[in-house]
Tab-separated table of C-alpha atoms and ligand atoms in Angstrom:
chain	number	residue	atom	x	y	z
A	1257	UNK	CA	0.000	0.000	0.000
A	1258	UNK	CA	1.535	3.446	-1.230
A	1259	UNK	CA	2.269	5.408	2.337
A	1260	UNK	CA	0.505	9.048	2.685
A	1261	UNK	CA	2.305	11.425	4.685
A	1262	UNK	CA	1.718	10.434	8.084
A	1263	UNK	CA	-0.258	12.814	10.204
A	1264	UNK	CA	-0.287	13.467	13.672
A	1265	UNK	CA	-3.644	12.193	16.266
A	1266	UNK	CA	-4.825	16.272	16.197
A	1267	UNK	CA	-4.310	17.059	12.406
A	1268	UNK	CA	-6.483	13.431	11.783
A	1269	UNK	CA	-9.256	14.139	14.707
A	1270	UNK	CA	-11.602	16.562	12.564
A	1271	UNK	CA	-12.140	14.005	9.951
A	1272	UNK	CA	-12.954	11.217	11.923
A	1273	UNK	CA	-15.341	9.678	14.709
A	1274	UNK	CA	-13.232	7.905	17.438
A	1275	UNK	CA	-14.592	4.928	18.447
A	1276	UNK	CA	-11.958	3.626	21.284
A	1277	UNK	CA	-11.158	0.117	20.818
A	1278	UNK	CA	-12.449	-0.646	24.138
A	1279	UNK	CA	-16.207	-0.206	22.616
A	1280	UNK	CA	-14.801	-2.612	19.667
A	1281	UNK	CA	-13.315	-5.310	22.404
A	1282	UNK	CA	-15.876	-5.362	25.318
A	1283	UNK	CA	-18.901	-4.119	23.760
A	1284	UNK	CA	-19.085	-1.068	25.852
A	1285	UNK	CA	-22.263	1.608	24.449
A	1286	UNK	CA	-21.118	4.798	22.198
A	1287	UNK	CA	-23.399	7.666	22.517
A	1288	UNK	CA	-25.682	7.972	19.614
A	1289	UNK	CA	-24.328	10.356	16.879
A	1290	UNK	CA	-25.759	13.674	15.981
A	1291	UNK	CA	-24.579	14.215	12.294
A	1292	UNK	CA	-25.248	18.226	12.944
A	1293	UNK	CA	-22.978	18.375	15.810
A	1294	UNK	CA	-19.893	15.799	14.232
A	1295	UNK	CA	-20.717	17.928	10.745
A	1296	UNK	CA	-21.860	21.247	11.987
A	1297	UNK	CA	-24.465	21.476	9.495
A	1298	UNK	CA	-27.918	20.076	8.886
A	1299	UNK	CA	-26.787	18.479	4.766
A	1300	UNK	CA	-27.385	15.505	3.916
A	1301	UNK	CA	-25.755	12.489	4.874
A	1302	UNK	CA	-24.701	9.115	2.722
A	1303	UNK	CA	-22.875	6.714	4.643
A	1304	UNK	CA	-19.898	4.146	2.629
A	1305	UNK	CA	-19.595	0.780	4.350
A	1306	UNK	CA	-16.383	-0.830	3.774
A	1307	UNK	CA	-14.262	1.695	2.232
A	1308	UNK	CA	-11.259	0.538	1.795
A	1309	UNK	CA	-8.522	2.777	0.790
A	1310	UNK	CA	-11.317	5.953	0.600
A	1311	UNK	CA	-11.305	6.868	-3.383
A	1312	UNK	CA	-15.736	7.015	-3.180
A	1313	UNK	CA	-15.404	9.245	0.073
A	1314	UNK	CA	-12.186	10.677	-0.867
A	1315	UNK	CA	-13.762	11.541	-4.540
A	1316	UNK	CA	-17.405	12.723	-3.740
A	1317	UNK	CA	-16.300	14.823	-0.389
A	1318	UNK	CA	-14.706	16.778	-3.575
A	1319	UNK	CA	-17.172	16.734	-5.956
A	1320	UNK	CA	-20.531	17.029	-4.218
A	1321	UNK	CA	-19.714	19.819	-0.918
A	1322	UNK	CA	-23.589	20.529	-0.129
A	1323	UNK	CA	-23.620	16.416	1.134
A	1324	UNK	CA	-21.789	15.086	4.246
A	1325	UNK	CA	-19.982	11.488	3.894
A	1326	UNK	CA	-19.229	9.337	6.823
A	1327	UNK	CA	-17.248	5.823	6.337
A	1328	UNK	CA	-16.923	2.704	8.233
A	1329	UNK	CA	-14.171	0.428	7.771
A	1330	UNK	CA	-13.212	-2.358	10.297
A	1331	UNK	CA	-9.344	-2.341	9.462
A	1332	UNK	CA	-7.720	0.007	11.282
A	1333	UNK	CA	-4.232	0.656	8.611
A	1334	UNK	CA	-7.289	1.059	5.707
A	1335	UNK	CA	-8.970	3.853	7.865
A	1336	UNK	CA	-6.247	5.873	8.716
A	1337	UNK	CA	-4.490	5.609	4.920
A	1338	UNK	CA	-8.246	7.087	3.511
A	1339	UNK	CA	-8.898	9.436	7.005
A	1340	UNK	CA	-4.706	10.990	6.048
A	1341	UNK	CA	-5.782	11.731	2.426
A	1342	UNK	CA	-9.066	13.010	3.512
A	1343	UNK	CA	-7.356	15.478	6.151
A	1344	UNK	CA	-4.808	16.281	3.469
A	1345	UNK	CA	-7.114	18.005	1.055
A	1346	UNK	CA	-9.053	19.280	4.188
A	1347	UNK	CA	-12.604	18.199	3.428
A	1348	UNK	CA	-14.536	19.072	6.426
A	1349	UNK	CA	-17.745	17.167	4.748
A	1350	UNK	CA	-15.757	13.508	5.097
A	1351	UNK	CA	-15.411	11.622	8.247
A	1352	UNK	CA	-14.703	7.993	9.044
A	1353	UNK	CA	-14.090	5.654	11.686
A	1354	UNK	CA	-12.866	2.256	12.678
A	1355	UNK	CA	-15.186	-0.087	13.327
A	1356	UNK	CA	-17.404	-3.006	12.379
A	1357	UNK	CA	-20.204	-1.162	10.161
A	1358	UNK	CA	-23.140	-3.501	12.119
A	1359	UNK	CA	-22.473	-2.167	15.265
A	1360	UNK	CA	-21.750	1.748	14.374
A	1361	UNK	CA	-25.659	1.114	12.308
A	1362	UNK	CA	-27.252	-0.466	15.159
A	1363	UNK	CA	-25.971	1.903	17.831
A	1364	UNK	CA	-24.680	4.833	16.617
A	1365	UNK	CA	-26.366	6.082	13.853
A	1366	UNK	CA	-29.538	7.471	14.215
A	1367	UNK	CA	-32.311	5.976	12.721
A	1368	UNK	CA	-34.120	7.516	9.873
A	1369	UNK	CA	-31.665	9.756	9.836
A	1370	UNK	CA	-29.379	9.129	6.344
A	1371	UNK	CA	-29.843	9.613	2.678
A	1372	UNK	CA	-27.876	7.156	0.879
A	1373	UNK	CA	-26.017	4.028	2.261
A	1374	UNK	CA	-23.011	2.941	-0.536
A	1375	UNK	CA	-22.147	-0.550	0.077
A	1376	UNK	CA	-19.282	-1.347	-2.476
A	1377	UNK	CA	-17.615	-4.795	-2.941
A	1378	UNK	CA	-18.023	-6.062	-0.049
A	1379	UNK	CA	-15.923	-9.495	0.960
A	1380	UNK	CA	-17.397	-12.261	-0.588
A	1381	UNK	CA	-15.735	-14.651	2.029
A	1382	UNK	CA	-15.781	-18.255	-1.037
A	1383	UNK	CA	-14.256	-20.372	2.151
A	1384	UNK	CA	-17.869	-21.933	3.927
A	1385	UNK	CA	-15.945	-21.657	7.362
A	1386	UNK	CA	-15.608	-17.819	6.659
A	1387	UNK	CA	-19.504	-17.530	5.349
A	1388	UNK	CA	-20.416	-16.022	8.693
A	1389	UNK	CA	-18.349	-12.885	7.988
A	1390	UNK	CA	-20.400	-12.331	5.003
A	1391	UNK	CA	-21.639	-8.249	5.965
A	1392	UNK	CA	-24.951	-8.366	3.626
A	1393	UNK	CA	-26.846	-10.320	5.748
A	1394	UNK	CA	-30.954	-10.290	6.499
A	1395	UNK	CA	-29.438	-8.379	9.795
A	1396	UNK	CA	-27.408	-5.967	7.735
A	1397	UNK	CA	-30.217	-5.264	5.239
A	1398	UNK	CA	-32.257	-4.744	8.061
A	1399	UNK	CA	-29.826	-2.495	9.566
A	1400	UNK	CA	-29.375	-0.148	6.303
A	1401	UNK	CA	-33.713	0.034	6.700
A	1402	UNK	CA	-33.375	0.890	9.915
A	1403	UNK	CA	-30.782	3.637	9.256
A	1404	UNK	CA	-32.168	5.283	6.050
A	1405	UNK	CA	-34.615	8.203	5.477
A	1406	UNK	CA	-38.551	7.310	3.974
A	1407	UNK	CA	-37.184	7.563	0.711
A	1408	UNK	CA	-33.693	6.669	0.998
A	1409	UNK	CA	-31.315	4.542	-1.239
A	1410	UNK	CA	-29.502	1.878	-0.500
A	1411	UNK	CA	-26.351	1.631	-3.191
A	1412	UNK	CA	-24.957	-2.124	-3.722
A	1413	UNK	CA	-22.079	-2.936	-6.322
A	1414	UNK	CA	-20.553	-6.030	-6.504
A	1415	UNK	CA	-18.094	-7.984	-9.101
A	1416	UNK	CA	-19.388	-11.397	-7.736
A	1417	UNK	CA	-22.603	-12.815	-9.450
A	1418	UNK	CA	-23.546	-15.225	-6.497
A	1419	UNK	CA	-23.313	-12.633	-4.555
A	1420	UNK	CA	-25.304	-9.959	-6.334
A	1421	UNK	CA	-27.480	-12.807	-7.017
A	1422	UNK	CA	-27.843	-13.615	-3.015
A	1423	UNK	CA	-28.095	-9.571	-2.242
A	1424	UNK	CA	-30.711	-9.375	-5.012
A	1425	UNK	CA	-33.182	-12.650	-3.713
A	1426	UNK	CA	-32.907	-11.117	0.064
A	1427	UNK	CA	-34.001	-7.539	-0.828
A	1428	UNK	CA	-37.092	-8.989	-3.430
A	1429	UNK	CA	-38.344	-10.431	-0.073
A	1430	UNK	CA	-38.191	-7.182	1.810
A	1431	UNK	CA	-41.170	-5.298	0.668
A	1432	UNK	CA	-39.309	-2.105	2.239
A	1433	UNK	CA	-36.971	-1.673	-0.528
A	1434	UNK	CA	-37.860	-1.203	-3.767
A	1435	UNK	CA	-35.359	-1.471	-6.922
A	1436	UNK	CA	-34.642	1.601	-8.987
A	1437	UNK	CA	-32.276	2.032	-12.045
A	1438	UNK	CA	-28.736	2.011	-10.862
A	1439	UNK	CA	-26.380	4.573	-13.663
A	1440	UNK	CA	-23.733	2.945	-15.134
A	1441	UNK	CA	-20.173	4.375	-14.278
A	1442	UNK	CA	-18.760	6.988	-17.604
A	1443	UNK	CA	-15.782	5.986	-18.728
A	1444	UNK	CA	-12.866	6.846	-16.880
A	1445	UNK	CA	-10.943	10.183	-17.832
A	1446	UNK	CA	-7.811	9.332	-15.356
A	1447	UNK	CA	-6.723	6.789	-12.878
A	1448	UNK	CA	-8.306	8.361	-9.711
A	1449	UNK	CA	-11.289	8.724	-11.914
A	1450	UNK	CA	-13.251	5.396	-10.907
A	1451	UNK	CA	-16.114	4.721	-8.297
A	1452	UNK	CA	-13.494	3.244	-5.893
A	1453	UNK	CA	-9.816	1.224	-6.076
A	1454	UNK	CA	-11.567	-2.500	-6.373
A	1455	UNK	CA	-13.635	-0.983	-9.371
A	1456	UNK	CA	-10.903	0.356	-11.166
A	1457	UNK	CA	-8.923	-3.127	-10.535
A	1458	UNK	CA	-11.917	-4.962	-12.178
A	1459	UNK	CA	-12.540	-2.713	-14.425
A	1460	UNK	CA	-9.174	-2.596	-15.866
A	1461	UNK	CA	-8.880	-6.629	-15.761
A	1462	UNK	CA	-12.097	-6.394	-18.149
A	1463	UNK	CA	-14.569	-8.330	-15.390
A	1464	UNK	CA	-18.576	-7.451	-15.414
A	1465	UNK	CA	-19.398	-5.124	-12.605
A	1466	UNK	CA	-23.135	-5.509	-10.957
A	1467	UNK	CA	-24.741	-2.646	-9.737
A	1468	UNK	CA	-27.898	-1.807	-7.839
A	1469	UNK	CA	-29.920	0.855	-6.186
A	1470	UNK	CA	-33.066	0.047	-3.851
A	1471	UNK	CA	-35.208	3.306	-2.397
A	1472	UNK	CA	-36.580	2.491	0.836
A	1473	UNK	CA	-40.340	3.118	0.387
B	2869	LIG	C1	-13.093	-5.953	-0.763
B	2869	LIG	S1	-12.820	-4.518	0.198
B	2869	LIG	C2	-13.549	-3.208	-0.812
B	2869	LIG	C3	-13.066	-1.858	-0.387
B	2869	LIG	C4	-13.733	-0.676	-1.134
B	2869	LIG	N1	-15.158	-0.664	-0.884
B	2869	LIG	C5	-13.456	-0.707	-2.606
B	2869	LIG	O1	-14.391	-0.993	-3.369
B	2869	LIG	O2	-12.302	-0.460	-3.009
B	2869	LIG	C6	-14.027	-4.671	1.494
B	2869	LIG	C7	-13.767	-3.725	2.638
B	2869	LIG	O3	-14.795	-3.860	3.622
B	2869	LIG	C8	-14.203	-3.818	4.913
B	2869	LIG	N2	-15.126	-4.483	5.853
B	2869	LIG	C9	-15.411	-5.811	5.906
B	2869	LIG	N3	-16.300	-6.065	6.882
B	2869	LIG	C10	-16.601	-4.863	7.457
B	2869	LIG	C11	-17.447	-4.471	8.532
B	2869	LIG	N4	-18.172	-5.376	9.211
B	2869	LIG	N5	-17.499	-3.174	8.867
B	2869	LIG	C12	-16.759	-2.252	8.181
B	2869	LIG	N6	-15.931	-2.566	7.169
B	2869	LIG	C13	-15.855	-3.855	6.794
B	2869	LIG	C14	-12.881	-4.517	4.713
B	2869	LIG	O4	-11.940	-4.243	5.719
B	2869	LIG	C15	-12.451	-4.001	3.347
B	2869	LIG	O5	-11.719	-2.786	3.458
C-alpha cells in the first residue's frame, strides 16, 4: 500500500469519529451520533460501508460539498491511509471511523436519519468456514432500513454474481426496498477517476461489474 504522509492524532481528529477500541473489544455503548454536531451542518448524509482505501469518500467529499460522507471500515491501517488523504485536502464534509459497520448502524447512527447508504464490494468470504463474515446479511439489510430516510437509497455494487445474485433474492423479499435504475459508471478520464480502487482493478482486468440501487419506500 503506497504510504501518505503520516499525520499526527490532532491534524487526523476533525475528519474522523473515534470509536476507542475498548467499545470494539468489550462491547461497551457509544453515545448515539448527531450528524449536525460531528458535521456542523444540517446536509445531507450518505454513509460508505467498507471503504477501503477511501477513493468514493475521498472523490465525492470533492465533488458534491452541499452532502456530508461518513465511512466505516473495520481495518484500522485502511482507515487511517483514507482518514490521512481526507485530512490532506481538508474536506470538512468527510469523516470515518474504525469499526465493524453492524455495530456503528445499530448503535450509533440514528435511525431515519441518512440519505444514501453505498455498500461497495463487499468481501465475498468463497471459504464456507468464513460464510459467517459475510456483511450483507438479512441483519445488515435490516440495519441499512433501519438507518435510512422514507425515501432513501440503498447503493450495492458487486463484481461477484452469487453474490449480487444472493443480495438481489434477500431484498425482493423485503417489501421495504424497492429497486430503482442504478447509472452505469462513464468511462474513466484518469486513474483516480473510478467509483473506488476495487472498481478500477476490475474494471481494468475487463470483469462485469453488478450494480444496484433500492429506495426504501
Ligand atoms: C473488498 S474490500 C472493498 C473496499 C472498497 N469498498 C473498494 O471498493 O475499493 C471490502 C472492505 O470492507 C471492509 N469491511 C469488511 N467487513 C466490514 C465491517 N463489518 N465493517 C466495516 N468494514 C468492513 C474490509 O476491511 C475491506 O476494506
Amino acid at each position: 500500500m503506497r504510504k501518505t504522509k503520516r499525520l499526527s492524532r490532532e491534524e487526523l481528529a476533525p475528519y474522523q469519529l473515534d470509536v476507542p477500541a475498548e467499545w470494539t473489544m468489550a462491547g461497551q455503548p457509544l453515545a448515539p451520533v448527531s450528524w449536525a454536531t460531528l458535521f456542523g451542518n444540517a446536509q445531507p448524509v450518505e454513509l460508505e460501508v467498507g471503504f477501503g482505501k477511501g477513493l468514493f469518500l475521498t472523490n465525492s467529499g470533492i465533488a458534491r460539498p452541499d452532502t456530508n460522507f461518513f465511512g466505516i471500515e473495520i481495518v484500522r491501517k485502511y482507515q487511517l491511509y483514507a482518514t490521512e488523504r481526507i485530512a490532506l485536502r481538508q474536506l470538512p464534509n468527510v469523516k470515518t471511523c474504525c469499526a465493524d459497520a453492524k455495530r456503528i448502524l445499530r448503535e450509533v447512527v440514528a435511525p431515519g436519519s441518512v440519505a444514501v447508504v453505498h455498500v461497495f464490494f463487499p468481501d465475498p468470504w468463497w471459504k464456507t468456514a468464513h460464510k459467517k463474515r459475510l456483511l450483507f446479511t438479512p441483519d445488515f439489510a435490516a440495519l441499512v432500513l433501519q438507518v435510512l430516510k422514507p425515501g432513501g437509497i440503498l447503493h450495492f455494487v458487486t463484481d461477484v454474481q452469487g453474490y449480487f445474485e444472493m443480495v438481489t433474492e434477500l431484498l425482493h423479499h423485503t417489501p421495504a426496498f424497492r429497486p430503482i435504475t442504478a447509472p452505469e459508471e462513464n468511462a474513466p478520464v484518469h486513474d483516480m477517476d473510478y467509483l473506488t480502487n476495487f472498481e478500477r482493478k476490475f474494471r481494468q482486468e475487463g470483469r462485469p461489474i453488478y450494480r444496484s440501487r433500492y429506495t426504501k419506500v
